[in-house]
Amino acid sequence: MWKKTFHTVSLILLLLIASPFMVTGESTVEVMALSGTTGLSLVKLLEEQPTIYPGVTFNYTVLKSPDQISAKIISGEADIAAVPTNLASILYNRGIPLQLAAITNWGVMYVVGSASTISSWQDLKGQEIGVTGKGSTPDLLFRYFLTANGIDPEEDVTIRYYASPAELTQLVIADKVRLATLPEPWVTEALSRNLSLTVLLDYQQTWQQLEQRSDSYPQSALVVKTQLAKENPAVVKAFLQAASDSNAWVVTQPSAAGLLAEKYLSISAPAATAAIPRCNLRLDEAYQVQAEIDYFLEKLYSFQPQSIGGKLPDEEFYLQK
């Protein structure tokens, strides 16, 4: 009798070790991505929904706004999410149990327009420029680049704010706004529909030159619910590998990826295909590039502390190897 009981207990323990989700009662992982370039690196997973880890189903949801995806993370509905890096810091500093697992793109911002006389940041002096999201990361970086080049954002230029990149893009296409800061894929959308437009300035190159960094700024990230990371690290590791493979596929197969971007992310296929080379897609696990993330968040904090949640996140913010 004792041997039979011991055998039964041993079998249960073996199953629990082999199937970590039995410990938590979970058999699904909810993956949520923000529409647009933030979710672009995951489109292969959205389409194929492969088996990433035995016995675990990964469900995918695409959300249209930062507010929507924030609500899902705060409520605990999202186990893994693709979000802007500074939003990850804001949520962490609010006490939301998450960890930064990886960076998925390294900047997608550009200044576009039809002004052929503009070839440097100094040339923006005296100009009127359209910008989206007052106080957002693109806005803060824009103001920083101006200041670093001797231009006072309050006195030397006129900044007009718009609600969304989509709205600003339409005005640029119609020649109602002469200069604008836009992210991909809206840059490509604008250039393809108004042939007088061109890319005038590159945020990413400017960042590297000013800061003397080997990489651009880490704009988008994957975050993981802390409980999932601690209780099921093998599942998280498997997902990060799958996400990395998807990211690499998008870079090497832009035409096919463009079709999926149109299907899942509300980006037109031609625009997505043409934009991918300028999206700086590369997945790096957070522990590998922590110095770059720290530097970026410190810079944002120096501009506007609330842009990262009022303080620099501590070491627990980063998912370690």
PDB file of C-alpha atoms in Angstrom:
ATOM      1  CA  MET A   1       0.000   0.000   0.000  1.00  0.00           C
ATOM      2  CA  TRP A   2       2.790   2.423   0.944  1.00  0.00           C
ATOM      3  CA  LYS A   3       4.661   1.596  -2.278  1.00  0.00           C
ATOM      4  CA  LYS A   4       1.510   2.194  -4.339  1.00  0.00           C
ATOM      5  CA  THR A   5       0.920   5.558  -2.663  1.00  0.00           C
ATOM      6  CA  PHE A   6       4.548   6.567  -3.127  1.00  0.00           C
ATOM      7  CA  HIS A   7       4.359   5.612  -6.809  1.00  0.00           C
ATOM      8  CA  THR A   8       1.196   7.694  -7.289  1.00  0.00           C
ATOM      9  CA  VAL A   9       2.678  10.766  -5.577  1.00  0.00           C
ATOM     10  CA  SER A  10       5.889  10.431  -7.584  1.00  0.00           C
ATOM     11  CA  LEU A  11       3.896  10.273 -10.824  1.00  0.00           C
ATOM     12  CA  ILE A  12       1.946  13.415  -9.902  1.00  0.00           C
ATOM     13  CA  LEU A  13       5.153  15.280  -9.052  1.00  0.00           C
ATOM     14  CA  LEU A  14       6.711  14.192 -12.336  1.00  0.00           C
ATOM     15  CA  LEU A  15       3.714  15.485 -14.273  1.00  0.00           C
ATOM     16  CA  LEU A  16       3.811  18.797 -12.405  1.00  0.00           C
ATOM     17  CA  ILE A  17       7.486  19.249 -13.193  1.00  0.00           C
ATOM     18  CA  ALA A  18       7.003  18.320 -16.841  1.00  0.00           C
ATOM     19  CA  SER A  19       3.914  20.527 -17.230  1.00  0.00           C
ATOM     20  CA  PRO A  20       4.467  23.733 -15.269  1.00  0.00           C
ATOM     21  CA  PHE A  21       1.081  25.169 -16.279  1.00  0.00           C
ATOM     22  CA  MET A  22      -0.587  22.484 -14.170  1.00  0.00           C
ATOM     23  CA  VAL A  23       0.881  24.282 -11.162  1.00  0.00           C
ATOM     24  CA  THR A  24      -0.904  27.522 -11.921  1.00  0.00           C
ATOM     25  CA  GLY A  25      -3.955  26.025 -13.577  1.00  0.00           C
ATOM     26  CA  GLU A  26      -3.170  27.885 -16.799  1.00  0.00           C
ATOM     27  CA  SER A  27      -3.144  26.314 -20.238  1.00  0.00           C
ATOM     28  CA  THR A  28      -3.369  29.486 -22.329  1.00  0.00           C
ATOM     29  CA  VAL A  29      -1.187  32.546 -22.698  1.00  0.00           C
ATOM     30  CA  GLU A  30      -2.827  35.785 -23.816  1.00  0.00           C
ATOM     31  CA  VAL A  31      -0.547  37.772 -26.120  1.00  0.00           C
ATOM     32  CA  MET A  32      -1.611  41.322 -26.948  1.00  0.00           C
ATOM     33  CA  ALA A  33      -0.031  43.681 -29.441  1.00  0.00           C
ATOM     34  CA  LEU A  34      -0.509  47.338 -30.197  1.00  0.00           C
ATOM     35  CA  SER A  35      -1.530  47.974 -33.791  1.00  0.00           C
ATOM     36  CA  GLY A  36       0.965  49.621 -36.112  1.00  0.00           C
ATOM     37  CA  THR A  37       4.716  49.130 -36.075  1.00  0.00           C
ATOM     38  CA  THR A  38       4.740  48.077 -32.401  1.00  0.00           C
ATOM     39  CA  GLY A  39       3.050  44.810 -33.343  1.00  0.00           C
ATOM     40  CA  LEU A  40       4.727  44.419 -36.724  1.00  0.00           C
ATOM     41  CA  SER A  41       7.397  41.992 -35.572  1.00  0.00           C
ATOM     42  CA  LEU A  42       4.737  39.488 -34.433  1.00  0.00           C
ATOM     43  CA  VAL A  43       2.681  39.195 -37.641  1.00  0.00           C
ATOM     44  CA  LYS A  44       4.025  35.745 -38.515  1.00  0.00           C
ATOM     45  CA  LEU A  45       2.809  34.470 -35.141  1.00  0.00           C
ATOM     46  CA  LEU A  46      -0.558  36.171 -35.619  1.00  0.00           C
ATOM     47  CA  GLU A  47      -0.993  34.379 -38.927  1.00  0.00           C
ATOM     48  CA  GLU A  48       0.375  30.920 -38.160  1.00  0.00           C
ATOM     49  CA  GLN A  49      -0.386  30.634 -34.432  1.00  0.00           C
ATOM     50  CA  PRO A  50       2.224  27.875 -34.109  1.00  0.00           C
ATOM     51  CA  THR A  51       2.655  25.481 -31.223  1.00  0.00           C
ATOM     52  CA  ILE A  52       5.313  27.283 -29.222  1.00  0.00           C
ATOM     53  CA  TYR A  53       5.278  25.154 -26.076  1.00  0.00           C
ATOM     54  CA  PRO A  54       3.706  21.700 -25.620  1.00  0.00           C
ATOM     55  CA  GLY A  55       0.280  21.822 -24.005  1.00  0.00           C
ATOM     56  CA  VAL A  56       0.057  25.619 -24.072  1.00  0.00           C
ATOM     57  CA  THR A  57      -2.192  27.630 -26.388  1.00  0.00           C
ATOM     58  CA  PHE A  58      -1.152  31.163 -27.288  1.00  0.00           C
ATOM     59  CA  ASN A  59      -4.059  33.491 -28.072  1.00  0.00           C
ATOM     60  CA  TYR A  60      -3.362  36.732 -29.934  1.00  0.00           C
ATOM     61  CA  THR A  61      -5.237  40.039 -29.764  1.00  0.00           C
ATOM     62  CA  VAL A  62      -4.417  43.291 -31.578  1.00  0.00           C
ATOM     63  CA  LEU A  63      -5.484  46.535 -29.898  1.00  0.00           C
ATOM     64  CA  LYS A  64      -5.664  49.953 -31.520  1.00  0.00           C
ATOM     65  CA  SER A  65      -4.571  52.358 -28.786  1.00  0.00           C
ATOM     66  CA  PRO A  66      -2.103  52.548 -25.876  1.00  0.00           C
ATOM     67  CA  ASP A  67      -5.054  53.103 -23.520  1.00  0.00           C
ATOM     68  CA  GLN A  68      -6.673  49.849 -24.626  1.00  0.00           C
ATOM     69  CA  ILE A  69      -3.562  47.743 -24.219  1.00  0.00           C
ATOM     70  CA  SER A  70      -2.735  49.437 -20.904  1.00  0.00           C
ATOM     71  CA  ALA A  71      -6.171  48.474 -19.589  1.00  0.00           C
ATOM     72  CA  LYS A  72      -5.593  44.840 -20.569  1.00  0.00           C
ATOM     73  CA  ILE A  73      -2.212  44.782 -18.828  1.00  0.00           C
ATOM     74  CA  ILE A  74      -3.525  46.506 -15.695  1.00  0.00           C
ATOM     75  CA  SER A  75      -6.478  44.103 -15.449  1.00  0.00           C
ATOM     76  CA  GLY A  76      -4.139  41.123 -15.744  1.00  0.00           C
ATOM     77  CA  GLU A  77      -5.765  39.904 -18.958  1.00  0.00           C
ATOM     78  CA  ALA A  78      -2.532  40.236 -20.939  1.00  0.00           C
ATOM     79  CA  ASP A  79       0.199  37.714 -20.138  1.00  0.00           C
ATOM     80  CA  ILE A  80       2.555  39.073 -22.801  1.00  0.00           C
ATOM     81  CA  ALA A  81       2.221  42.417 -24.581  1.00  0.00           C
ATOM     82  CA  ALA A  82       3.962  44.425 -27.294  1.00  0.00           C
ATOM     83  CA  VAL A  83       4.054  48.058 -26.152  1.00  0.00           C
ATOM     84  CA  PRO A  84       6.146  51.241 -26.354  1.00  0.00           C
ATOM     85  CA  THR A  85       9.144  50.959 -24.031  1.00  0.00           C
ATOM     86  CA  ASN A  86       8.260  54.037 -22.001  1.00  0.00           C
ATOM     87  CA  LEU A  87       4.714  52.701 -21.469  1.00  0.00           C
ATOM     88  CA  ALA A  88       6.240  49.550 -19.973  1.00  0.00           C
ATOM     89  CA  SER A  89       8.140  51.747 -17.504  1.00  0.00           C
ATOM     90  CA  ILE A  90       5.026  53.788 -16.668  1.00  0.00           C
ATOM     91  CA  LEU A  91       2.985  50.677 -15.886  1.00  0.00           C
ATOM     92  CA  TYR A  92       5.791  49.098 -13.865  1.00  0.00           C
ATOM     93  CA  ASN A  93       6.161  52.257 -11.792  1.00  0.00           C
ATOM     94  CA  ARG A  94       2.426  52.156 -11.116  1.00  0.00           C
ATOM     95  CA  GLY A  95       2.942  48.802  -9.432  1.00  0.00           C
ATOM     96  CA  ILE A  96       1.723  46.589 -12.269  1.00  0.00           C
ATOM     97  CA  PRO A  97       3.502  43.207 -11.971  1.00  0.00           C
ATOM     98  CA  LEU A  98       5.329  43.005 -15.273  1.00  0.00           C
ATOM     99  CA  GLN A  99       8.871  42.653 -16.557  1.00  0.00           C
ATOM    100  CA  LEU A 100      10.526  43.961 -19.689  1.00  0.00           C
ATOM    101  CA  ALA A 101      11.521  40.901 -21.687  1.00  0.00           C
ATOM    102  CA  ALA A 102      12.798  42.216 -25.021  1.00  0.00           C
ATOM    103  CA  ILE A 103      13.150  45.164 -27.372  1.00  0.00           C
ATOM    104  CA  THR A 104      11.570  44.664 -30.803  1.00  0.00           C
ATOM    105  CA  ASN A 105      12.331  47.842 -32.722  1.00  0.00           C
ATOM    106  CA  TRP A 106      14.947  50.548 -32.513  1.00  0.00           C
ATOM    107  CA  GLY A 107      13.137  53.668 -33.664  1.00  0.00           C
ATOM    108  CA  VAL A 108      10.749  54.489 -36.498  1.00  0.00           C
ATOM    109  CA  MET A 109      10.595  58.316 -36.439  1.00  0.00           C
ATOM    110  CA  TYR A 110      11.415  60.738 -39.257  1.00  0.00           C
ATOM    111  CA  VAL A 111      10.861  64.353 -40.292  1.00  0.00           C
ATOM    112  CA  VAL A 112       9.189  64.489 -43.701  1.00  0.00           C
ATOM    113  CA  GLY A 113       8.225  67.343 -45.979  1.00  0.00           C
ATOM    114  CA  SER A 114       8.578  69.006 -49.347  1.00  0.00           C
ATOM    115  CA  ALA A 115      11.130  71.607 -48.235  1.00  0.00           C
ATOM    116  CA  SER A 116      14.249  70.796 -50.232  1.00  0.00           C
ATOM    117  CA  THR A 117      16.227  73.458 -48.358  1.00  0.00           C
ATOM    118  CA  ILE A 118      16.126  71.484 -45.104  1.00  0.00           C
ATOM    119  CA  SER A 119      19.028  69.099 -44.616  1.00  0.00           C
ATOM    120  CA  SER A 120      19.869  69.632 -40.934  1.00  0.00           C
ATOM    121  CA  TRP A 121      18.102  70.309 -37.649  1.00  0.00           C
ATOM    122  CA  GLN A 122      19.399  73.888 -37.717  1.00  0.00           C
ATOM    123  CA  ASP A 123      17.448  74.420 -40.947  1.00  0.00           C
ATOM    124  CA  LEU A 124      14.196  73.990 -39.001  1.00  0.00           C
ATOM    125  CA  LYS A 125      14.668  77.387 -37.353  1.00  0.00           C
ATOM    126  CA  GLY A 126      11.728  79.618 -38.204  1.00  0.00           C
ATOM    127  CA  GLN A 127       9.662  76.730 -39.560  1.00  0.00           C
ATOM    128  CA  GLU A 128       6.242  75.370 -38.590  1.00  0.00           C
ATOM    129  CA  ILE A 129       6.203  71.620 -37.916  1.00  0.00           C
ATOM    130  CA  GLY A 130       3.366  69.180 -37.290  1.00  0.00           C
ATOM    131  CA  VAL A 131       3.886  66.756 -34.387  1.00  0.00           C
ATOM    132  CA  THR A 132       1.588  64.131 -32.864  1.00  0.00           C
ATOM    133  CA  GLY A 133       1.093  63.490 -29.164  1.00  0.00           C
ATOM    134  CA  LYS A 134       2.203  66.422 -27.030  1.00  0.00           C
ATOM    135  CA  GLY A 135       4.502  65.055 -24.338  1.00  0.00           C
ATOM    136  CA  SER A 136       4.890  61.717 -26.129  1.00  0.00           C
ATOM    137  CA  THR A 137       8.274  60.108 -26.762  1.00  0.00           C
ATOM    138  CA  PRO A 138       8.455  61.392 -30.378  1.00  0.00           C
ATOM    139  CA  ASP A 139       7.607  64.903 -29.169  1.00  0.00           C
ATOM    140  CA  LEU A 140      10.181  64.805 -26.364  1.00  0.00           C
ATOM    141  CA  LEU A 141      12.890  63.544 -28.697  1.00  0.00           C
ATOM    142  CA  PHE A 142      11.990  66.172 -31.297  1.00  0.00           C
ATOM    143  CA  ARG A 143      12.347  68.947 -28.736  1.00  0.00           C
ATOM    144  CA  TYR A 144      15.604  67.459 -27.481  1.00  0.00           C
ATOM    145  CA  PHE A 145      17.100  67.292 -30.982  1.00  0.00           C
ATOM    146  CA  LEU A 146      16.133  70.911 -31.605  1.00  0.00           C
ATOM    147  CA  THR A 147      17.681  72.056 -28.325  1.00  0.00           C
ATOM    148  CA  ALA A 148      20.855  70.055 -28.932  1.00  0.00           C
ATOM    149  CA  ASN A 149      21.218  71.848 -32.260  1.00  0.00           C
ATOM    150  CA  GLY A 150      20.844  75.307 -30.760  1.00  0.00           C
ATOM    151  CA  ILE A 151      17.148  75.811 -31.516  1.00  0.00           C
ATOM    152  CA  ASP A 152      14.684  76.833 -28.798  1.00  0.00           C
ATOM    153  CA  PRO A 153      11.496  74.758 -29.299  1.00  0.00           C
ATOM    154  CA  GLU A 154       9.402  77.515 -27.730  1.00  0.00           C
ATOM    155  CA  GLU A 155      10.903  80.509 -29.525  1.00  0.00           C
ATOM    156  CA  ASP A 156      12.589  79.421 -32.754  1.00  0.00           C
ATOM    157  CA  VAL A 157       9.985  77.081 -34.271  1.00  0.00           C
ATOM    158  CA  THR A 158       6.201  76.758 -34.289  1.00  0.00           C
ATOM    159  CA  ILE A 159       5.026  73.304 -33.241  1.00  0.00           C
ATOM    160  CA  ARG A 160       1.461  72.330 -34.149  1.00  0.00           C
ATOM    161  CA  TYR A 161       0.095  69.251 -32.410  1.00  0.00           C
ATOM    162  CA  TYR A 162      -2.226  66.723 -34.006  1.00  0.00           C
ATOM    163  CA  ALA A 163      -4.243  63.886 -32.516  1.00  0.00           C
ATOM    164  CA  SER A 164      -2.763  60.976 -34.456  1.00  0.00           C
ATOM    165  CA  PRO A 165      -0.183  60.063 -37.113  1.00  0.00           C
ATOM    166  CA  ALA A 166      -3.024  59.060 -39.441  1.00  0.00           C
ATOM    167  CA  GLU A 167      -4.575  62.536 -39.246  1.00  0.00           C
ATOM    168  CA  LEU A 168      -1.267  64.330 -39.709  1.00  0.00           C
ATOM    169  CA  THR A 169      -0.315  62.083 -42.629  1.00  0.00           C
ATOM    170  CA  GLN A 170      -3.445  63.028 -44.550  1.00  0.00           C
ATOM    171  CA  LEU A 171      -2.703  66.723 -44.069  1.00  0.00           C
ATOM    172  CA  VAL A 172       0.885  66.242 -45.234  1.00  0.00           C
ATOM    173  CA  ILE A 173      -0.289  64.352 -48.322  1.00  0.00           C
ATOM    174  CA  ALA A 174      -2.715  67.167 -49.127  1.00  0.00           C
ATOM    175  CA  ASP A 175       0.076  69.771 -48.722  1.00  0.00           C
ATOM    176  CA  LYS A 176      -1.817  71.363 -45.840  1.00  0.00           C
ATOM    177  CA  VAL A 177       1.146  70.706 -43.536  1.00  0.00           C
ATOM    178  CA  ARG A 178       4.568  71.396 -45.035  1.00  0.00           C
ATOM    179  CA  LEU A 179       6.755  69.692 -42.419  1.00  0.00           C
ATOM    180  CA  ALA A 180       5.909  66.901 -39.996  1.00  0.00           C
ATOM    181  CA  THR A 181       7.408  64.319 -37.681  1.00  0.00           C
ATOM    182  CA  LEU A 182       5.923  60.921 -38.490  1.00  0.00           C
ATOM    183  CA  PRO A 183       6.563  57.276 -37.617  1.00  0.00           C
ATOM    184  CA  GLU A 184       6.661  54.449 -40.079  1.00  0.00           C
ATOM    185  CA  PRO A 185       4.546  53.197 -41.811  1.00  0.00           C
ATOM    186  CA  TRP A 186       2.894  56.609 -42.147  1.00  0.00           C
ATOM    187  CA  VAL A 187       6.137  58.017 -43.563  1.00  0.00           C
ATOM    188  CA  THR A 188       5.960  55.581 -46.455  1.00  0.00           C
ATOM    189  CA  GLU A 189       2.218  56.147 -46.849  1.00  0.00           C
ATOM    190  CA  ALA A 190       2.833  59.887 -47.226  1.00  0.00           C
ATOM    191  CA  LEU A 191       5.765  59.491 -49.623  1.00  0.00           C
ATOM    192  CA  SER A 192       3.861  57.068 -51.850  1.00  0.00           C
ATOM    193  CA  ARG A 193       0.860  59.375 -52.195  1.00  0.00           C
ATOM    194  CA  ASN A 194       2.648  62.705 -52.618  1.00  0.00           C
ATOM    195  CA  LEU A 195       5.759  62.442 -54.745  1.00  0.00           C
ATOM    196  CA  SER A 196       6.988  65.898 -53.735  1.00  0.00           C
ATOM    197  CA  LEU A 197       7.614  64.630 -50.196  1.00  0.00           C
ATOM    198  CA  THR A 198      10.896  63.220 -48.936  1.00  0.00           C
ATOM    199  CA  VAL A 199      12.530  62.103 -45.700  1.00  0.00           C
ATOM    200  CA  LEU A 200      14.423  65.128 -44.441  1.00  0.00           C
ATOM    201  CA  LEU A 201      15.742  64.067 -41.029  1.00  0.00           C
ATOM    202  CA  ASP A 202      16.206  60.723 -39.314  1.00  0.00           C
ATOM    203  CA  TYR A 203      15.575  60.525 -35.551  1.00  0.00           C
ATOM    204  CA  GLN A 204      17.566  57.314 -35.250  1.00  0.00           C
ATOM    205  CA  GLN A 205      20.728  58.617 -36.896  1.00  0.00           C
ATOM    206  CA  THR A 206      20.434  61.840 -34.915  1.00  0.00           C
ATOM    207  CA  TRP A 207      20.180  59.916 -31.640  1.00  0.00           C
ATOM    208  CA  GLN A 208      23.276  57.870 -32.397  1.00  0.00           C
ATOM    209  CA  GLN A 209      25.280  60.922 -33.445  1.00  0.00           C
ATOM    210  CA  LEU A 210      24.262  63.107 -30.508  1.00  0.00           C
ATOM    211  CA  GLU A 211      24.528  60.432 -27.852  1.00  0.00           C
ATOM    212  CA  GLN A 212      27.464  58.603 -29.429  1.00  0.00           C
ATOM    213  CA  ARG A 213      25.626  55.305 -29.053  1.00  0.00           C
ATOM    214  CA  SER A 214      26.201  52.236 -31.192  1.00  0.00           C
ATOM    215  CA  ASP A 215      22.443  51.607 -31.260  1.00  0.00           C
ATOM    216  CA  SER A 216      19.412  53.787 -31.779  1.00  0.00           C
ATOM    217  CA  TYR A 217      16.793  54.229 -29.052  1.00  0.00           C
ATOM    218  CA  PRO A 218      14.723  51.180 -27.947  1.00  0.00           C
ATOM    219  CA  GLN A 219      11.233  52.286 -28.970  1.00  0.00           C
ATOM    220  CA  SER A 220       9.088  49.140 -28.650  1.00  0.00           C
ATOM    221  CA  ALA A 221       9.204  46.230 -26.245  1.00  0.00           C
ATOM    222  CA  LEU A 222       7.705  42.939 -25.147  1.00  0.00           C
ATOM    223  CA  VAL A 223       6.572  42.784 -21.533  1.00  0.00           C
ATOM    224  CA  VAL A 224       5.652  39.666 -19.589  1.00  0.00           C
ATOM    225  CA  LYS A 225       3.444  39.227 -16.555  1.00  0.00           C
ATOM    226  CA  THR A 226       5.745  38.668 -13.566  1.00  0.00           C
ATOM    227  CA  GLN A 227       3.883  35.571 -12.391  1.00  0.00           C
ATOM    228  CA  LEU A 228       4.251  33.925 -15.793  1.00  0.00           C
ATOM    229  CA  ALA A 229       7.954  34.762 -15.935  1.00  0.00           C
ATOM    230  CA  LYS A 230       8.631  33.357 -12.464  1.00  0.00           C
ATOM    231  CA  GLU A 231       6.447  30.257 -12.564  1.00  0.00           C
ATOM    232  CA  ASN A 232       6.896  29.275 -16.215  1.00  0.00           C
ATOM    233  CA  PRO A 233      10.245  30.604 -17.460  1.00  0.00           C
ATOM    234  CA  ALA A 234      10.532  27.869 -20.091  1.00  0.00           C
ATOM    235  CA  VAL A 235       7.282  29.032 -21.689  1.00  0.00           C
ATOM    236  CA  VAL A 236       8.485  32.631 -21.775  1.00  0.00           C
ATOM    237  CA  LYS A 237      11.823  31.581 -23.241  1.00  0.00           C
ATOM    238  CA  ALA A 238      10.067  29.576 -25.947  1.00  0.00           C
ATOM    239  CA  PHE A 239       7.854  32.532 -26.817  1.00  0.00           C
ATOM    240  CA  LEU A 240      10.797  34.932 -27.050  1.00  0.00           C
ATOM    241  CA  GLN A 241      12.507  32.567 -29.467  1.00  0.00           C
ATOM    242  CA  ALA A 242       9.347  32.373 -31.579  1.00  0.00           C
ATOM    243  CA  ALA A 243       9.017  36.168 -31.491  1.00  0.00           C
ATOM    244  CA  SER A 244      12.644  36.549 -32.539  1.00  0.00           C
ATOM    245  CA  ASP A 245      12.083  34.182 -35.463  1.00  0.00           C
ATOM    246  CA  SER A 246       8.973  36.137 -36.488  1.00  0.00           C
ATOM    247  CA  ASN A 247      10.884  39.413 -36.268  1.00  0.00           C
ATOM    248  CA  ALA A 248      13.678  38.084 -38.464  1.00  0.00           C
ATOM    249  CA  TRP A 249      11.151  36.737 -40.979  1.00  0.00           C
ATOM    250  CA  VAL A 250       9.470  40.151 -41.277  1.00  0.00           C
ATOM    251  CA  VAL A 251      12.826  41.754 -42.061  1.00  0.00           C
ATOM    252  CA  THR A 252      13.777  39.203 -44.727  1.00  0.00           C
ATOM    253  CA  GLN A 253      10.293  38.759 -46.239  1.00  0.00           C
ATOM    254  CA  PRO A 254       8.861  42.292 -46.392  1.00  0.00           C
ATOM    255  CA  SER A 255       6.363  41.570 -49.176  1.00  0.00           C
ATOM    256  CA  ALA A 256       4.769  38.644 -47.364  1.00  0.00           C
ATOM    257  CA  ALA A 257       4.947  40.515 -44.066  1.00  0.00           C
ATOM    258  CA  GLY A 258       3.260  43.504 -45.678  1.00  0.00           C
ATOM    259  CA  LEU A 259       0.242  41.393 -46.604  1.00  0.00           C
ATOM    260  CA  LEU A 260      -0.048  40.193 -43.009  1.00  0.00           C
ATOM    261  CA  ALA A 261       0.350  43.734 -41.693  1.00  0.00           C
ATOM    262  CA  GLU A 262      -2.651  44.750 -43.775  1.00  0.00           C
ATOM    263  CA  LYS A 263      -4.622  41.754 -42.504  1.00  0.00           C
ATOM    264  CA  TYR A 264      -3.886  42.223 -38.802  1.00  0.00           C
ATOM    265  CA  LEU A 265      -2.464  45.684 -38.093  1.00  0.00           C
ATOM    266  CA  SER A 266      -4.472  48.156 -40.195  1.00  0.00           C
ATOM    267  CA  ILE A 267      -1.415  49.010 -42.295  1.00  0.00           C
ATOM    268  CA  SER A 268      -1.750  48.908 -46.082  1.00  0.00           C
ATOM    269  CA  ALA A 269       0.336  46.134 -47.619  1.00  0.00           C
ATOM    270  CA  PRO A 270       2.314  48.392 -49.998  1.00  0.00           C
ATOM    271  CA  ALA A 271       3.111  50.864 -47.211  1.00  0.00           C
ATOM    272  CA  ALA A 272       4.147  48.138 -44.778  1.00  0.00           C
ATOM    273  CA  THR A 273       6.329  46.392 -47.362  1.00  0.00           C
ATOM    274  CA  ALA A 274       8.139  49.602 -48.258  1.00  0.00           C
ATOM    275  CA  ALA A 275       8.350  50.755 -44.626  1.00  0.00           C
ATOM    276  CA  ILE A 276       9.908  47.629 -43.121  1.00  0.00           C
ATOM    277  CA  PRO A 277      13.526  48.561 -44.024  1.00  0.00           C
ATOM    278  CA  ARG A 278      13.054  51.825 -42.096  1.00  0.00           C
ATOM    279  CA  CYS A 279      11.404  50.195 -39.067  1.00  0.00           C
ATOM    280  CA  ASN A 280      14.705  49.050 -37.525  1.00  0.00           C
ATOM    281  CA  LEU A 281      13.245  45.730 -36.441  1.00  0.00           C
ATOM    282  CA  ARG A 282      15.533  43.616 -34.302  1.00  0.00           C
ATOM    283  CA  LEU A 283      14.643  41.564 -31.248  1.00  0.00           C
ATOM    284  CA  ASP A 284      17.102  41.764 -28.369  1.00  0.00           C
ATOM    285  CA  GLU A 285      16.343  40.281 -24.979  1.00  0.00           C
ATOM    286  CA  ALA A 286      16.242  42.975 -22.315  1.00  0.00           C
ATOM    287  CA  TYR A 287      19.175  41.661 -20.284  1.00  0.00           C
ATOM    288  CA  GLN A 288      21.368  41.897 -23.403  1.00  0.00           C
ATOM    289  CA  VAL A 289      20.632  45.583 -24.021  1.00  0.00           C
ATOM    290  CA  GLN A 290      19.833  46.826 -20.522  1.00  0.00           C
ATOM    291  CA  ALA A 291      22.445  49.571 -20.765  1.00  0.00           C
ATOM    292  CA  GLU A 292      20.743  51.011 -23.863  1.00  0.00           C
ATOM    293  CA  ILE A 293      17.295  50.821 -22.254  1.00  0.00           C
ATOM    294  CA  ASP A 294      18.558  52.453 -19.063  1.00  0.00           C
ATOM    295  CA  TYR A 295      20.196  55.234 -21.052  1.00  0.00           C
ATOM    296  CA  PHE A 296      17.019  55.880 -23.057  1.00  0.00           C
ATOM    297  CA  LEU A 297      14.786  55.966 -19.976  1.00  0.00           C
ATOM    298  CA  GLU A 298      17.227  58.236 -18.147  1.00  0.00           C
ATOM    299  CA  LYS A 299      17.156  60.640 -21.093  1.00  0.00           C
ATOM    300  CA  LEU A 300      13.335  60.651 -21.173  1.00  0.00           C
ATOM    301  CA  TYR A 301      13.297  61.195 -17.410  1.00  0.00           C
ATOM    302  CA  SER A 302      15.538  64.232 -17.794  1.00  0.00           C
ATOM    303  CA  PHE A 303      13.058  65.735 -20.286  1.00  0.00           C
ATOM    304  CA  GLN A 304       9.857  64.834 -18.488  1.00  0.00           C
ATOM    305  CA  PRO A 305       9.825  62.445 -15.486  1.00  0.00           C
ATOM    306  CA  GLN A 306       6.200  61.432 -16.034  1.00  0.00           C
ATOM    307  CA  SER A 307       7.062  60.108 -19.494  1.00  0.00           C
ATOM    308  CA  ILE A 308       8.458  56.996 -17.781  1.00  0.00           C
ATOM    309  CA  GLY A 309       6.218  56.983 -14.707  1.00  0.00           C
ATOM    310  CA  GLY A 310       7.978  59.520 -12.488  1.00  0.00           C
ATOM    311  CA  LYS A 311      11.112  57.538 -11.672  1.00  0.00           C
ATOM    312  CA  LEU A 312      13.647  55.172 -13.158  1.00  0.00           C
ATOM    313  CA  PRO A 313      12.559  51.532 -12.824  1.00  0.00           C
ATOM    314  CA  ASP A 314      14.643  49.293 -10.571  1.00  0.00           C
ATOM    315  CA  GLU A 315      16.471  46.089 -11.504  1.00  0.00           C
ATOM    316  CA  GLU A 316      13.343  43.947 -11.086  1.00  0.00           C
ATOM    317  CA  PHE A 317      11.947  45.667 -14.170  1.00  0.00           C
ATOM    318  CA  TYR A 318      14.263  43.619 -16.376  1.00  0.00           C
ATOM    319  CA  LEU A 319      13.671  39.956 -17.108  1.00  0.00           C
ATOM    320  CA  GLN A 320      16.989  38.222 -16.653  1.00  0.00           C
ATOM    321  CA  LYS A 321      18.348  35.269 -18.582  1.00  0.00           C
TER     322      LYS A 321
END
